[in-house]
PDB file of C-alpha atoms in Angstrom:
ATOM      1  CA  MET Y  25     -13.751 -59.769 -28.325  1.00  0.00           C
ATOM      2  CA  LYS Y  26     -16.534 -57.365 -26.413  1.00  0.00           C
ATOM      3  CA  THR Y  27     -18.668 -58.120 -29.720  1.00  0.00           C
ATOM      4  CA  LEU Y  28     -18.812 -62.046 -28.393  1.00  0.00           C
ATOM      5  CA  ARG Y  29     -19.619 -61.089 -24.770  1.00  0.00           C
ATOM      6  CA  LEU Y  30     -22.330 -59.016 -25.870  1.00  0.00           C
ATOM      7  CA  SER Y  31     -23.733 -61.689 -28.220  1.00  0.00           C
ATOM      8  CA  VAL Y  32     -23.288 -64.734 -25.018  1.00  0.00           C
ATOM      9  CA  THR Y  33     -25.645 -61.903 -22.681  1.00  0.00           C
ATOM     10  CA  ARG Y  34     -28.266 -61.205 -25.562  1.00  0.00           C
ATOM     11  CA  VAL Y  35     -28.556 -65.195 -26.088  1.00  0.00           C
ATOM     12  CA  VAL Y  36     -28.954 -65.884 -22.346  1.00  0.00           C
ATOM     13  CA  LEU Y  37     -31.423 -63.244 -21.853  1.00  0.00           C
ATOM     14  CA  SER Y  38     -33.634 -64.643 -24.826  1.00  0.00           C
ATOM     15  CA  LEU Y  39     -33.302 -67.726 -23.226  1.00  0.00           C
ATOM     16  CA  VAL Y  40     -34.563 -66.735 -20.001  1.00  0.00           C
ATOM     17  CA  VAL Y  41     -37.557 -64.794 -21.503  1.00  0.00           C
ATOM     18  CA  VAL Y  42     -38.343 -68.270 -23.571  1.00  0.00           C
ATOM     19  CA  VAL Y  43     -38.594 -70.282 -20.703  1.00  0.00           C
ATOM     20  CA  LEU Y  44     -40.485 -68.231 -18.525  1.00  0.00           C
ATOM     21  CA  SER Y  45     -42.994 -67.430 -21.386  1.00  0.00           C
ATOM     22  CA  GLY Y  46     -43.618 -71.390 -21.690  1.00  0.00           C
ATOM     23  CA  LEU Y  47     -43.897 -71.936 -17.704  1.00  0.00           C
ATOM     24  CA  ALA Y  48     -46.466 -68.959 -17.970  1.00  0.00           C
ATOM     25  CA  TRP Y  49     -48.125 -70.988 -20.479  1.00  0.00           C
ATOM     26  CA  TRP Y  50     -47.815 -73.908 -19.172  1.00  0.00           C
ATOM     27  CA  ALA Y  51     -48.810 -73.356 -15.556  1.00  0.00           C
ATOM     28  CA  GLY Y  52     -51.860 -70.938 -16.318  1.00  0.00           C
ATOM     29  CA  THR Y  53     -53.710 -68.608 -14.158  1.00  0.00           C
ATOM     30  CA  PRO Y  54     -56.964 -69.582 -12.696  1.00  0.00           C
ATOM     31  CA  ALA Y  55     -59.377 -66.341 -13.472  1.00  0.00           C
ATOM     32  CA  ARG Y  56     -62.140 -65.399 -11.845  1.00  0.00           C
ATOM     33  CA  ALA Y  57     -65.698 -65.467 -13.645  1.00  0.00           C
ATOM     34  CA  ALA Y  58     -66.752 -62.149 -15.125  1.00  0.00           C
ATOM     35  CA  PHE Y  59     -69.531 -62.496 -12.458  1.00  0.00           C
ATOM     36  CA  ALA Y  60     -69.569 -60.198  -9.570  1.00  0.00           C
ATOM     37  CA  PRO Y  61     -69.928 -61.193  -6.305  1.00  0.00           C
ATOM     38  CA  THR Y  62     -73.726 -61.763  -5.257  1.00  0.00           C
ATOM     39  CA  ILE Y  63     -74.985 -60.664  -2.011  1.00  0.00           C
ATOM     40  CA  ALA Y  64     -78.171 -62.709  -0.220  1.00  0.00           C
ATOM     41  CA  LEU Y  65     -79.538 -62.059   3.243  1.00  0.00           C
ATOM     42  CA  ILE Y  66     -80.255 -65.274   4.661  1.00  0.00           C
ATOM     43  CA  PRO Y  67     -82.403 -65.780   7.583  1.00  0.00           C
ATOM     44  CA  ALA Y  68     -80.481 -66.492  10.926  1.00  0.00           C
ATOM     45  CA  SER Y  69     -82.240 -67.814  14.014  1.00  0.00           C
ATOM     46  CA  GLY Y  70     -81.539 -70.198  17.352  1.00  0.00           C
ATOM     47  CA  ILE Y  71     -80.716 -70.582  20.530  1.00  0.00           C
ATOM     48  CA  VAL Y  72     -76.973 -71.141  22.276  1.00  0.00           C
ATOM     49  CA  ASN Y  73     -77.315 -72.668  25.694  1.00  0.00           C
ATOM     50  CA  GLY Y  74     -75.122 -72.205  28.196  1.00  0.00           C
ATOM     51  CA  GLN Y  75     -74.003 -69.716  31.283  1.00  0.00           C
ATOM     52  CA  PRO Y  76     -74.563 -67.581  32.499  1.00  0.00           C
ATOM     53  CA  GLU Y  77     -77.606 -67.366  30.570  1.00  0.00           C
ATOM     54  CA  SER Y  78     -79.053 -69.094  27.267  1.00  0.00           C
ATOM     55  CA  VAL Y  79     -79.228 -66.463  24.256  1.00  0.00           C
ATOM     56  CA  LYS Y  80     -81.676 -66.247  21.519  1.00  0.00           C
ATOM     57  CA  PHE Y  81     -80.843 -65.372  17.992  1.00  0.00           C
ATOM     58  CA  SER Y  82     -82.875 -63.637  14.916  1.00  0.00           C
ATOM     59  CA  GLY Y  83     -81.744 -61.731  12.294  1.00  0.00           C
ATOM     60  CA  ARG Y  84     -80.370 -61.926   8.435  1.00  0.00           C
ATOM     61  CA  ALA Y  85     -76.849 -63.046   7.719  1.00  0.00           C
ATOM     62  CA  GLN Y  86     -75.393 -61.685   4.639  1.00  0.00           C
ATOM     63  CA  VAL Y  87     -73.834 -63.871   2.487  1.00  0.00           C
ATOM     64  CA  SER Y  88     -71.991 -62.818  -0.595  1.00  0.00           C
ATOM     65  CA  SER Y  89     -70.719 -65.108  -3.142  1.00  0.00           C
ATOM     66  CA  GLU Y  90     -68.640 -65.096  -5.982  1.00  0.00           C
ATOM     67  CA  LEU Y  91     -68.064 -67.678  -8.580  1.00  0.00           C
ATOM     68  CA  VAL Y  92     -64.546 -68.720  -9.368  1.00  0.00           C
ATOM     69  CA  LEU Y  93     -63.534 -70.467 -12.433  1.00  0.00           C
ATOM     70  CA  ASP Y  94     -60.143 -72.277 -13.220  1.00  0.00           C
ATOM     71  CA  THR Y  95     -59.097 -71.905 -16.985  1.00  0.00           C
ATOM     72  CA  SER Y  96     -55.731 -73.528 -16.293  1.00  0.00           C
ATOM     73  CA  LYS Y  97     -54.925 -77.145 -17.888  1.00  0.00           C
ATOM     74  CA  PHE Y  98     -55.876 -78.915 -14.592  1.00  0.00           C
ATOM     75  CA  ASN Y  99     -59.449 -78.697 -15.149  1.00  0.00           C
ATOM     76  CA  VAL Y 100     -60.870 -77.648 -11.739  1.00  0.00           C
ATOM     77  CA  PRO Y 101     -64.419 -78.007 -11.223  1.00  0.00           C
ATOM     78  CA  PRO Y 102     -66.393 -74.532 -10.311  1.00  0.00           C
ATOM     79  CA  ALA Y 103     -66.008 -73.316  -7.078  1.00  0.00           C
ATOM     80  CA  VAL Y 104     -67.538 -70.008  -5.013  1.00  0.00           C
ATOM     81  CA  ILE Y 105     -66.191 -67.903  -2.271  1.00  0.00           C
ATOM     82  CA  LEU Y 106     -68.486 -67.183   0.038  1.00  0.00           C
ATOM     83  CA  ILE Y 107     -68.257 -64.202   2.907  1.00  0.00           C
ATOM     84  CA  PHE Y 108     -70.198 -64.612   6.038  1.00  0.00           C
ATOM     85  CA  ASP Y 109     -71.405 -61.434   7.960  1.00  0.00           C
ATOM     86  CA  LEU Y 110     -73.435 -61.878  10.629  1.00  0.00           C
ATOM     87  CA  SER Y 111     -73.679 -58.351  12.046  1.00  0.00           C
ATOM     88  CA  ASN Y 112     -77.258 -57.980  11.512  1.00  0.00           C
ATOM     89  CA  VAL Y 113     -77.617 -60.577  13.543  1.00  0.00           C
ATOM     90  CA  SER Y 114     -78.453 -60.307  17.521  1.00  0.00           C
ATOM     91  CA  GLY Y 115     -79.681 -62.381  20.743  1.00  0.00           C
ATOM     92  CA  ILE Y 116     -81.919 -61.673  23.931  1.00  0.00           C
ATOM     93  CA  GLY Y 117     -80.553 -63.248  27.053  1.00  0.00           C
ATOM     94  CA  SER Y 118     -83.204 -65.751  28.311  1.00  0.00           C
ATOM     95  CA  SER Y 119     -82.886 -64.470  31.907  1.00  0.00           C
ATOM     96  CA  THR Y 120     -82.191 -61.264  31.918  1.00  0.00           C
ATOM     97  CA  GLY Y 121     -83.333 -60.220  28.708  1.00  0.00           C
ATOM     98  CA  ALA Y 122     -79.784 -58.655  27.851  1.00  0.00           C
ATOM     99  CA  LYS Y 123     -79.024 -57.560  24.573  1.00  0.00           C
ATOM    100  CA  TYR Y 124     -75.806 -59.904  22.271  1.00  0.00           C
ATOM    101  CA  VAL Y 125     -74.187 -58.617  19.517  1.00  0.00           C
ATOM    102  CA  ALA Y 126     -72.710 -61.589  17.421  1.00  0.00           C
ATOM    103  CA  GLY Y 127     -69.501 -60.917  15.518  1.00  0.00           C
ATOM    104  CA  GLY Y 128     -67.486 -62.931  13.037  1.00  0.00           C
ATOM    105  CA  SER Y 129     -67.985 -60.815  10.014  1.00  0.00           C
ATOM    106  CA  GLY Y 130     -66.123 -61.203   7.012  1.00  0.00           C
ATOM    107  CA  THR Y 131     -65.629 -65.088   7.325  1.00  0.00           C
ATOM    108  CA  SER Y 132     -64.585 -66.705   4.495  1.00  0.00           C
ATOM    109  CA  VAL Y 133     -65.036 -70.352   3.032  1.00  0.00           C
ATOM    110  CA  TYR Y 134     -64.017 -71.803  -0.489  1.00  0.00           C
ATOM    111  CA  ARG Y 135     -66.096 -74.640  -1.757  1.00  0.00           C
ATOM    112  CA  PRO Y 136     -67.060 -76.265  -4.564  1.00  0.00           C
ATOM    113  CA  LEU Y 137     -70.458 -74.996  -6.601  1.00  0.00           C
ATOM    114  CA  VAL Y 138     -73.037 -77.811  -5.949  1.00  0.00           C
ATOM    115  CA  SER Y 139     -76.266 -77.154  -6.273  1.00  0.00           C
ATOM    116  CA  ASN Y 140     -77.116 -77.730  -2.652  1.00  0.00           C
ATOM    117  CA  ASP Y 141     -74.372 -77.449   0.403  1.00  0.00           C
ATOM    118  CA  THR Y 142     -74.453 -77.065   3.889  1.00  0.00           C
ATOM    119  CA  VAL Y 143     -71.797 -75.064   5.596  1.00  0.00           C
ATOM    120  CA  GLU Y 144     -70.778 -74.194   9.390  1.00  0.00           C
ATOM    121  CA  ILE Y 145     -69.402 -71.476  10.811  1.00  0.00           C
ATOM    122  CA  THR Y 146     -68.191 -70.535  14.044  1.00  0.00           C
ATOM    123  CA  PHE Y 147     -68.680 -67.292  15.384  1.00  0.00           C
ATOM    124  CA  PRO Y 148     -67.980 -64.749  18.620  1.00  0.00           C
ATOM    125  CA  PHE Y 149     -70.769 -63.256  20.743  1.00  0.00           C
ATOM    126  CA  SER Y 150     -70.932 -60.933  23.687  1.00  0.00           C
ATOM    127  CA  ARG Y 151     -73.443 -59.027  25.849  1.00  0.00           C
ATOM    128  CA  GLY Y 152     -73.509 -55.749  24.750  1.00  0.00           C
ATOM    129  CA  THR Y 153     -74.030 -53.692  21.940  1.00  0.00           C
ATOM    130  CA  THR Y 154     -70.382 -53.781  21.041  1.00  0.00           C
ATOM    131  CA  MET Y 155     -67.987 -57.184  20.350  1.00  0.00           C
ATOM    132  CA  SER Y 156     -66.006 -57.500  23.646  1.00  0.00           C
ATOM    133  CA  THR Y 157     -62.954 -60.121  23.238  1.00  0.00           C
ATOM    134  CA  THR Y 158     -62.537 -60.222  26.924  1.00  0.00           C
ATOM    135  CA  SER Y 159     -66.122 -62.201  27.561  1.00  0.00           C
ATOM    136  CA  ALA Y 160     -66.808 -63.553  24.366  1.00  0.00           C
ATOM    137  CA  ARG Y 161     -68.301 -66.832  24.024  1.00  0.00           C
ATOM    138  CA  SER Y 162     -69.123 -68.419  20.943  1.00  0.00           C
ATOM    139  CA  GLY Y 163     -72.071 -70.352  18.553  1.00  0.00           C
ATOM    140  CA  VAL Y 164     -72.471 -72.104  15.627  1.00  0.00           C
ATOM    141  CA  ALA Y 165     -74.250 -71.083  12.599  1.00  0.00           C
ATOM    142  CA  SER Y 166     -75.107 -73.616  10.218  1.00  0.00           C
ATOM    143  CA  PHE Y 167     -75.898 -72.256   6.705  1.00  0.00           C
ATOM    144  CA  ALA Y 168     -78.246 -74.450   4.096  1.00  0.00           C
ATOM    145  CA  LEU Y 169     -77.500 -72.849   0.731  1.00  0.00           C
ATOM    146  CA  GLY Y 170     -78.605 -73.326  -3.068  1.00  0.00           C
ATOM    147  CA  PHE Y 171     -76.909 -71.939  -5.808  1.00  0.00           C
ATOM    148  CA  ASP Y 172     -77.879 -71.516  -9.240  1.00  0.00           C
ATOM    149  CA  LEU Y 173     -74.632 -73.207 -10.899  1.00  0.00           C
ATOM    150  CA  ASN Y 174     -74.012 -70.952 -13.981  1.00  0.00           C
ATOM    151  CA  THR Y 175     -73.349 -67.816 -11.912  1.00  0.00           C
ATOM    152  CA  GLY Y 176     -72.741 -68.884  -8.474  1.00  0.00           C
ATOM    153  CA  ALA Y 177     -75.292 -66.672  -6.774  1.00  0.00           C
ATOM    154  CA  ILE Y 178     -77.659 -67.780  -3.573  1.00  0.00           C
ATOM    155  CA  THR Y 179     -80.733 -68.700  -4.452  1.00  0.00           C
ATOM    156  CA  SER Y 180     -81.918 -70.051  -1.645  1.00  0.00           C
ATOM    157  CA  GLY Y 181     -81.005 -70.008   2.151  1.00  0.00           C
ATOM    158  CA  THR Y 182     -81.895 -70.564   6.227  1.00  0.00           C
ATOM    159  CA  ALA Y 183     -78.864 -70.606   8.875  1.00  0.00           C
ATOM    160  CA  ASN Y 184     -79.469 -72.213  12.347  1.00  0.00           C
ATOM    161  CA  ILE Y 185     -77.504 -70.908  15.330  1.00  0.00           C
ATOM    162  CA  ALA Y 186     -76.634 -73.455  17.909  1.00  0.00           C
ATOM    163  CA  GLY Y 187     -73.976 -73.771  20.803  1.00  0.00           C
ATOM    164  CA  PRO Y 188     -70.666 -75.384  19.558  1.00  0.00           C
ATOM    165  CA  ALA Y 189     -70.815 -79.519  19.895  1.00  0.00           C
ATOM    166  CA  LEU Y 190     -69.146 -80.847  23.038  1.00  0.00           C
ATOM    167  CA  GLN Y 191     -65.405 -82.042  23.257  1.00  0.00           C
ATOM    168  CA  TYR Y 192     -65.053 -85.000  25.083  1.00  0.00           C
TER     169      TYR Y 192
END
């Protein structure tokens, strides 16, 4: 009788392994491309109008691009993961000449891979040389980016900075 119980346990375990293996094969797992992320420095400039003063921004935004390929059976087209870093973009107040710092470093976006794309991100900024959440305002950076369709690398880009759209 003990032998029968041991055999049933082995059969059940074998079936579980077979079912799990089949599910893993059927579902597939999306695989990231063998390409390492590429980094591009994108010139960024523009003015955020508002109170207590308008702020003129300039600098170079760092944008990381990583190609993502899906090898599952669902045949998803290539995409890129973009990570935006505005830590090298700063501003000057129009009436006081005060320094402003842009925040939002590490903002990530998942986009289908196309030859040219426009991506808008909202970022915080504040007066001073370090980001202050208590007096933060917001701006919008609109990136016009060109991509290499084979690697997902950014081949060209510019960024325009402006104030957020008014909500009615």
